[in-house]
PDB file of C-alpha atoms in Angstrom:
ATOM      1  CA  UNK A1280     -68.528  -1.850  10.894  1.00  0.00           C
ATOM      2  CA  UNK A1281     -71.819  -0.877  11.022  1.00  0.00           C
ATOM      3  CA  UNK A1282     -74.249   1.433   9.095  1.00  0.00           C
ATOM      4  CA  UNK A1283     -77.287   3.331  10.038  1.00  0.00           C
ATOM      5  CA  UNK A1284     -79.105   1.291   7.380  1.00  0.00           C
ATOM      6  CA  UNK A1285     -77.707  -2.103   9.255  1.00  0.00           C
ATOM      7  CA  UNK A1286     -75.689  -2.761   6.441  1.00  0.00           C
ATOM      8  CA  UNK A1287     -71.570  -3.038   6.694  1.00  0.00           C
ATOM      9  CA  UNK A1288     -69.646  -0.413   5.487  1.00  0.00           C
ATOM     10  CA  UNK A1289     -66.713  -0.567   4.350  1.00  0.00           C
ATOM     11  CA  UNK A1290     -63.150   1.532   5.978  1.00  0.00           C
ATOM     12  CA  UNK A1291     -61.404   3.692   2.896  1.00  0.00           C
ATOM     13  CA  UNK A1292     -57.982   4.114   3.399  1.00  0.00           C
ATOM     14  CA  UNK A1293     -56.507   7.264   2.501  1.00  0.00           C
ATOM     15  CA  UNK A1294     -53.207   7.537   1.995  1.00  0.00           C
ATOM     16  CA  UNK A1295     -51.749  10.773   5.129  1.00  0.00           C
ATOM     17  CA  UNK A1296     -50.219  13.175   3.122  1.00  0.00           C
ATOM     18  CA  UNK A1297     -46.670  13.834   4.720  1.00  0.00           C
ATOM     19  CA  UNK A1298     -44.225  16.588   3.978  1.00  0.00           C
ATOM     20  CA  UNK A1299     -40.458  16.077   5.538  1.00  0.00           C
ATOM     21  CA  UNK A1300     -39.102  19.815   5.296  1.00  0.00           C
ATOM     22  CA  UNK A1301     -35.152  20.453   5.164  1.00  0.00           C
ATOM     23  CA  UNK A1302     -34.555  23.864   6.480  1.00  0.00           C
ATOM     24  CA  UNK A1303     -31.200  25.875   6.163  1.00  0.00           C
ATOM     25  CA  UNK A1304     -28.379  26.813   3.568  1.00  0.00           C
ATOM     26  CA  UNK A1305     -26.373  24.113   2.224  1.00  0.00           C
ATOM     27  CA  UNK A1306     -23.380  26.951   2.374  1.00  0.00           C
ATOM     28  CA  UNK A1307     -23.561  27.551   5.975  1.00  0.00           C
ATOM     29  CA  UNK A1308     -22.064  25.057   7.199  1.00  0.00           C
ATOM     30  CA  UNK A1309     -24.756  23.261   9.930  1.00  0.00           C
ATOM     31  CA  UNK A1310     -27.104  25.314   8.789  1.00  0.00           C
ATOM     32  CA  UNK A1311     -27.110  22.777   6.173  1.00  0.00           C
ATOM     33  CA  UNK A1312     -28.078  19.761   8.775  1.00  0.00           C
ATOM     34  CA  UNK A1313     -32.046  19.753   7.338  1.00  0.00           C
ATOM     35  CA  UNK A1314     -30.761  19.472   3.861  1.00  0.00           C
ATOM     36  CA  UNK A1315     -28.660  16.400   4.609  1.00  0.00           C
ATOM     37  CA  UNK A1316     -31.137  15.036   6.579  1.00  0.00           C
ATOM     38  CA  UNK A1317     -33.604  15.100   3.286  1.00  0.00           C
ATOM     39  CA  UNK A1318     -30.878  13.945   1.162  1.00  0.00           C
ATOM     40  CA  UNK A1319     -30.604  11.053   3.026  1.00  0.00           C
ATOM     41  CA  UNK A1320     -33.874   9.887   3.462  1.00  0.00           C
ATOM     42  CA  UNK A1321     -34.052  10.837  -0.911  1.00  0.00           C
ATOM     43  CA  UNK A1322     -31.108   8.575  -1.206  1.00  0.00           C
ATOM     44  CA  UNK A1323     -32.629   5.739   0.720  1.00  0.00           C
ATOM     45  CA  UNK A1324     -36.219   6.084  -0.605  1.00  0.00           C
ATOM     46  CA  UNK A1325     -35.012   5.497  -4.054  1.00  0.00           C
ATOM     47  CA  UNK A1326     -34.333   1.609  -2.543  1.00  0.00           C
ATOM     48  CA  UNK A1327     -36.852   1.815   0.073  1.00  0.00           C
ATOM     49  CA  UNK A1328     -39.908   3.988  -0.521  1.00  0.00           C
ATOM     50  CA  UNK A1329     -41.674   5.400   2.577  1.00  0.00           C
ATOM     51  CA  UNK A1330     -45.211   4.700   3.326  1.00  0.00           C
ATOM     52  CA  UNK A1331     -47.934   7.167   2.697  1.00  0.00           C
ATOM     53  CA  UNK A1332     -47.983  10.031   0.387  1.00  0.00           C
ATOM     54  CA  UNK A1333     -44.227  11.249   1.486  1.00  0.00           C
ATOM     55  CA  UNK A1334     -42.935  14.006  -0.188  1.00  0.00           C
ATOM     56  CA  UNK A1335     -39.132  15.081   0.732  1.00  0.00           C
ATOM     57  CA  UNK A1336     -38.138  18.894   0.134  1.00  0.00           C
ATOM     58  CA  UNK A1337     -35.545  21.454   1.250  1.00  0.00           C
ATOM     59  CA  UNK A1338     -36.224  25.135   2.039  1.00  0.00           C
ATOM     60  CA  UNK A1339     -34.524  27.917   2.739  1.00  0.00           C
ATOM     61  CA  UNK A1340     -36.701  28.990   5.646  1.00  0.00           C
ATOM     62  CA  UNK A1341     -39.045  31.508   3.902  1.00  0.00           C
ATOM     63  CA  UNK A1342     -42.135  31.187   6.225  1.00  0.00           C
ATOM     64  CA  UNK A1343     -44.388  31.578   3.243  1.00  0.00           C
ATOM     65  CA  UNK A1344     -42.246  29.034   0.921  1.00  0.00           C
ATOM     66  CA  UNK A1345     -42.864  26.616   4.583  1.00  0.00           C
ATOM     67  CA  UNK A1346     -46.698  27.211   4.711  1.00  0.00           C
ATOM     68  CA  UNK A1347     -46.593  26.655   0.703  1.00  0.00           C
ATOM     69  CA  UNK A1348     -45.087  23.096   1.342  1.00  0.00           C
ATOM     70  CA  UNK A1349     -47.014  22.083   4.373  1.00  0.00           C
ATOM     71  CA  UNK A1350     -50.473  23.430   3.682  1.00  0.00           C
ATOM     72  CA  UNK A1351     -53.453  20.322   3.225  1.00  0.00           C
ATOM     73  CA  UNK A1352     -50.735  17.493   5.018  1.00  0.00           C
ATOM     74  CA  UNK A1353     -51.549  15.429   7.337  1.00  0.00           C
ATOM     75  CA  UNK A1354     -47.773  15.176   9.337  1.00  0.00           C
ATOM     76  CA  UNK A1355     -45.132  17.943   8.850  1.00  0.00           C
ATOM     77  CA  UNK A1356     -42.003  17.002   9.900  1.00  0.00           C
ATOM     78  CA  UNK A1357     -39.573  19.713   9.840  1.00  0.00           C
ATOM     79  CA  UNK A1358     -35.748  19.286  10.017  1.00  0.00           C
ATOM     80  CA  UNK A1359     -33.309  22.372  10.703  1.00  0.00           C
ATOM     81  CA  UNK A1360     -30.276  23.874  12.425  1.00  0.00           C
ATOM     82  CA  UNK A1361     -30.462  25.395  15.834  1.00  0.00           C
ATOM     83  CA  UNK A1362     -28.646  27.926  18.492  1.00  0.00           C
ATOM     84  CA  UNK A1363     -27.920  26.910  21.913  1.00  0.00           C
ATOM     85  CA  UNK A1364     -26.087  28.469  24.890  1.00  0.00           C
ATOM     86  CA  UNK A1365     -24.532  26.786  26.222  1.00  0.00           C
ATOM     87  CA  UNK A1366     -24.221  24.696  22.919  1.00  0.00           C
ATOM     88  CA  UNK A1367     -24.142  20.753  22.375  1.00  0.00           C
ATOM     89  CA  UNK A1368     -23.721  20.278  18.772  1.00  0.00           C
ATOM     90  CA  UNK A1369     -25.459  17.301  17.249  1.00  0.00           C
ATOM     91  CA  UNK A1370     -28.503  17.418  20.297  1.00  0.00           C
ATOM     92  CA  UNK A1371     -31.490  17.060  18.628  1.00  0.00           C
ATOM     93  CA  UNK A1372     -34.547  18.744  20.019  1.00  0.00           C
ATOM     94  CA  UNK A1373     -37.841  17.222  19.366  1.00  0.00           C
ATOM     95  CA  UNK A1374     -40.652  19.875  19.477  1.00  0.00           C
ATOM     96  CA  UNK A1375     -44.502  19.055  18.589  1.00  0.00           C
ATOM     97  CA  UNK A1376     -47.262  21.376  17.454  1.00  0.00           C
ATOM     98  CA  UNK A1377     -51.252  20.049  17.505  1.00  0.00           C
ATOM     99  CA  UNK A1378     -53.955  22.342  17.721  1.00  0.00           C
ATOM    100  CA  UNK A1379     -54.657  26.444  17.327  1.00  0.00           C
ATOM    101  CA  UNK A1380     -52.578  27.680  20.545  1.00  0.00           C
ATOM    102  CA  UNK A1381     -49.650  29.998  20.009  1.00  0.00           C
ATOM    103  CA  UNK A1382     -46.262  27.909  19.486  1.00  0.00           C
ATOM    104  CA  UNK A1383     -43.285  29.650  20.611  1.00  0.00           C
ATOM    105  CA  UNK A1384     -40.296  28.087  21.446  1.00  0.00           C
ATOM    106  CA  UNK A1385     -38.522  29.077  24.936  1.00  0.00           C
ATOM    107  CA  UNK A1386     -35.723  31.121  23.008  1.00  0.00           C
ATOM    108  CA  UNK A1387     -35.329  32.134  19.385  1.00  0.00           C
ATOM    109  CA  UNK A1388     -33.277  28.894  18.537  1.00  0.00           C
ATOM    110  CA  UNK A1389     -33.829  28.953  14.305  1.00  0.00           C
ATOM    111  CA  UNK A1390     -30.165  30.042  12.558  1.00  0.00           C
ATOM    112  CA  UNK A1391     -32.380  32.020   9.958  1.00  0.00           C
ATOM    113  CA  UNK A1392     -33.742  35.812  10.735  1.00  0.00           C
ATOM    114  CA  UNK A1393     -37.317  34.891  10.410  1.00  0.00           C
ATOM    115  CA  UNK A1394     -37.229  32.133  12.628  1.00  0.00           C
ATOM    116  CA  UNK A1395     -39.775  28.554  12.188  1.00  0.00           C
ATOM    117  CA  UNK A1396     -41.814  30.204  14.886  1.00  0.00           C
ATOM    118  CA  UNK A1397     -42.281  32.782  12.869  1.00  0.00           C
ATOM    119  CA  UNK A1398     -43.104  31.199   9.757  1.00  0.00           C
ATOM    120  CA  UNK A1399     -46.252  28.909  12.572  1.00  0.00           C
ATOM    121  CA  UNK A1400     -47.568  31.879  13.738  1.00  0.00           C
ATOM    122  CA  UNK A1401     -48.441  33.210  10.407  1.00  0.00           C
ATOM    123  CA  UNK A1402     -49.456  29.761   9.358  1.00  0.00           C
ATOM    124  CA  UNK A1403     -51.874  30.005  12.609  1.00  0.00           C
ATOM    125  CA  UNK A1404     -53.375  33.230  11.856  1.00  0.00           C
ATOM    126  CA  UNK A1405     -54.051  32.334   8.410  1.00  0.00           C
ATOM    127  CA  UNK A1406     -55.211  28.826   9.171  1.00  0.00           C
ATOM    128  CA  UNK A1407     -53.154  27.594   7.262  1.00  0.00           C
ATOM    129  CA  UNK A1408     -51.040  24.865   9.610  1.00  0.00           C
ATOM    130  CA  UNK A1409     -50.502  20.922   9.052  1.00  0.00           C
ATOM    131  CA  UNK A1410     -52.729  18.758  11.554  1.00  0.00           C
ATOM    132  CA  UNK A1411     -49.373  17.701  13.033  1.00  0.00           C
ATOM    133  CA  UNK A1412     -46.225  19.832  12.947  1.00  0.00           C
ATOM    134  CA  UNK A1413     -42.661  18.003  14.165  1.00  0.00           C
ATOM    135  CA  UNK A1414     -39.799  19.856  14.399  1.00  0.00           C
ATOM    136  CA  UNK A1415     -36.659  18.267  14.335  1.00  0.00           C
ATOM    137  CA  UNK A1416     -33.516  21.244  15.519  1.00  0.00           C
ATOM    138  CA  UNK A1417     -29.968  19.932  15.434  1.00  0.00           C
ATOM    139  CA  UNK A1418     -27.722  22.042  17.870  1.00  0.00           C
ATOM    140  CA  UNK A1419     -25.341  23.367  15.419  1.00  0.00           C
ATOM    141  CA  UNK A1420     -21.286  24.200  16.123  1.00  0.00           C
ATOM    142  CA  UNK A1421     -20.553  26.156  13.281  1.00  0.00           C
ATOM    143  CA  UNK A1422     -22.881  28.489  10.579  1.00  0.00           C
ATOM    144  CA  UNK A1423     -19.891  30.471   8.758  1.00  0.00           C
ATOM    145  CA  UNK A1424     -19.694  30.217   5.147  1.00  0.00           C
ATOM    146  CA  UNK A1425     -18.551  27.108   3.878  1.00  0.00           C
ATOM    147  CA  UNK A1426     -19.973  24.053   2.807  1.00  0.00           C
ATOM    148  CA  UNK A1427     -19.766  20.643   4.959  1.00  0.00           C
ATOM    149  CA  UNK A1428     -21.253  20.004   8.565  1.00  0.00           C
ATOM    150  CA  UNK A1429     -19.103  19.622  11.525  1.00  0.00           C
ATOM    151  CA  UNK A1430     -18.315  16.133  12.687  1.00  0.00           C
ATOM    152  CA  UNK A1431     -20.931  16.427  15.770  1.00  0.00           C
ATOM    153  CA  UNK A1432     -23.517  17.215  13.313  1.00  0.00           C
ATOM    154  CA  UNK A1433     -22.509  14.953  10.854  1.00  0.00           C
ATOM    155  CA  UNK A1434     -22.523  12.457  12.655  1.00  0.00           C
ATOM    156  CA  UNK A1435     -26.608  12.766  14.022  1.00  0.00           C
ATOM    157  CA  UNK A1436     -27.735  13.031   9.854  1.00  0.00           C
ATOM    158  CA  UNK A1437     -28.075   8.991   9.656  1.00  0.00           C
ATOM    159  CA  UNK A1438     -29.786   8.349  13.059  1.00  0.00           C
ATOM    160  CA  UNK A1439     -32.454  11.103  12.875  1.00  0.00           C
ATOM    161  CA  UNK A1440     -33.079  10.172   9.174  1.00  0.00           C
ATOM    162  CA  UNK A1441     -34.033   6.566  10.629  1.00  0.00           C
ATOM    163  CA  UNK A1442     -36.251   8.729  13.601  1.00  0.00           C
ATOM    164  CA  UNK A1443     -38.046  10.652  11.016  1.00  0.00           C
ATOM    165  CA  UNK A1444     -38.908   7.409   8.580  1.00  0.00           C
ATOM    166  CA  UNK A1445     -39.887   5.392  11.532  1.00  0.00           C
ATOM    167  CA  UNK A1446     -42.582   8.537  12.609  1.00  0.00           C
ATOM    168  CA  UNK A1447     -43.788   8.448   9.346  1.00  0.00           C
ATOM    169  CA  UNK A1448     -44.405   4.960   9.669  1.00  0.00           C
ATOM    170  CA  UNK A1449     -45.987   5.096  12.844  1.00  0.00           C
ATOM    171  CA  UNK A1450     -48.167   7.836  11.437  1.00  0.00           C
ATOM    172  CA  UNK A1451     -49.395   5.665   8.602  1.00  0.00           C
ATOM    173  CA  UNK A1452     -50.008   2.890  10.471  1.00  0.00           C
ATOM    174  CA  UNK A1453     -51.974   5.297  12.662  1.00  0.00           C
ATOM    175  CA  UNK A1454     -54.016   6.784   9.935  1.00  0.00           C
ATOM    176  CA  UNK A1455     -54.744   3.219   8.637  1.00  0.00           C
ATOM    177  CA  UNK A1456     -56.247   1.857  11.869  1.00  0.00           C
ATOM    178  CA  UNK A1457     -58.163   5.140  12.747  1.00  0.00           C
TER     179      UNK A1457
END
């Protein structure tokens, strides 16, 4: 590539700074789905590190604890339960947020009182947001206290962990060409 000065310069890589968010309570059942999700991709990293600067937490849904963990990254990806009527348990919904419109999905879908819409909003306001924000909602069948997800959602944990790590690739490779 070329300078101003007609010399070559030469690309830096920087590493995207990524932040894969499990949502939820553990004790809830489904609501647990974003926590197993992160677990998963922990287990498998330990083997198999992912690209970029990857950093794989669980939440309890506390939009300021979210903002906290996703402030200054480059990819958000966000994994947590979700409401339906009528329900499918185990659909995942893939939602995207880019730029500084208002992001609200059709319905209150989050499982938590202060819902992840909630939790963007304030992020907007405050200017505060990733660059990209995924979310990742798993129809759940059951949020009742207990610990264990239902087979439907159980059974979605493995494939979407695979979905996420290949998006993070894809967004590495992404930030290295650009």
């Amino acid at each position: 590539m070329a300078g101003t000065n007609g010399r070559r310069e030469k690309r830096m890589y920087v590493p995207a700074r990524i932040a894969v968010i499990g949502v939820g309570n553990e004790y809830r059942r489904d609501d647990g789905v974003g926590w197993a999700v992160v677990s998963r991709m922990s287990e498998r990293a330990r083997c198999r590190p992912l690209p970029g600067e990857a950093i794989l937490t669980a939440c309890d849904g506390d939009p300021a604890r979210l903002i906290a963990m996703w402030e200054d990254t480059h990819l958000t990806i966000v994994v947590d339960a979700a409401h339906a009527r009528p329900a499918h348990p185990g659909r995942v919904h893939r939602l995207q947020f880019e730029g500084d419109q208002p992001w609200r999905p059709r319905s209150k879908t989050s499982s938590h009182g202060l819902g992840l819409s909630d939790a963007v909003e304030l992020a907007r306001v405050l200017d505060r947001l990733p660059r990209q924000l995924v979310v990742f909602a798993v129809e759940s069948a059951e949020t009742s206290l207990g610990s264990g997800l239902s087979q439907q959602v159980s059974d979605v944990v493995e494939p979407l962990a695979n979905r996420i790590e290949e998006e993070i690739r894809h967004t590495v490779v992404r930030a290295i060409n650009s």
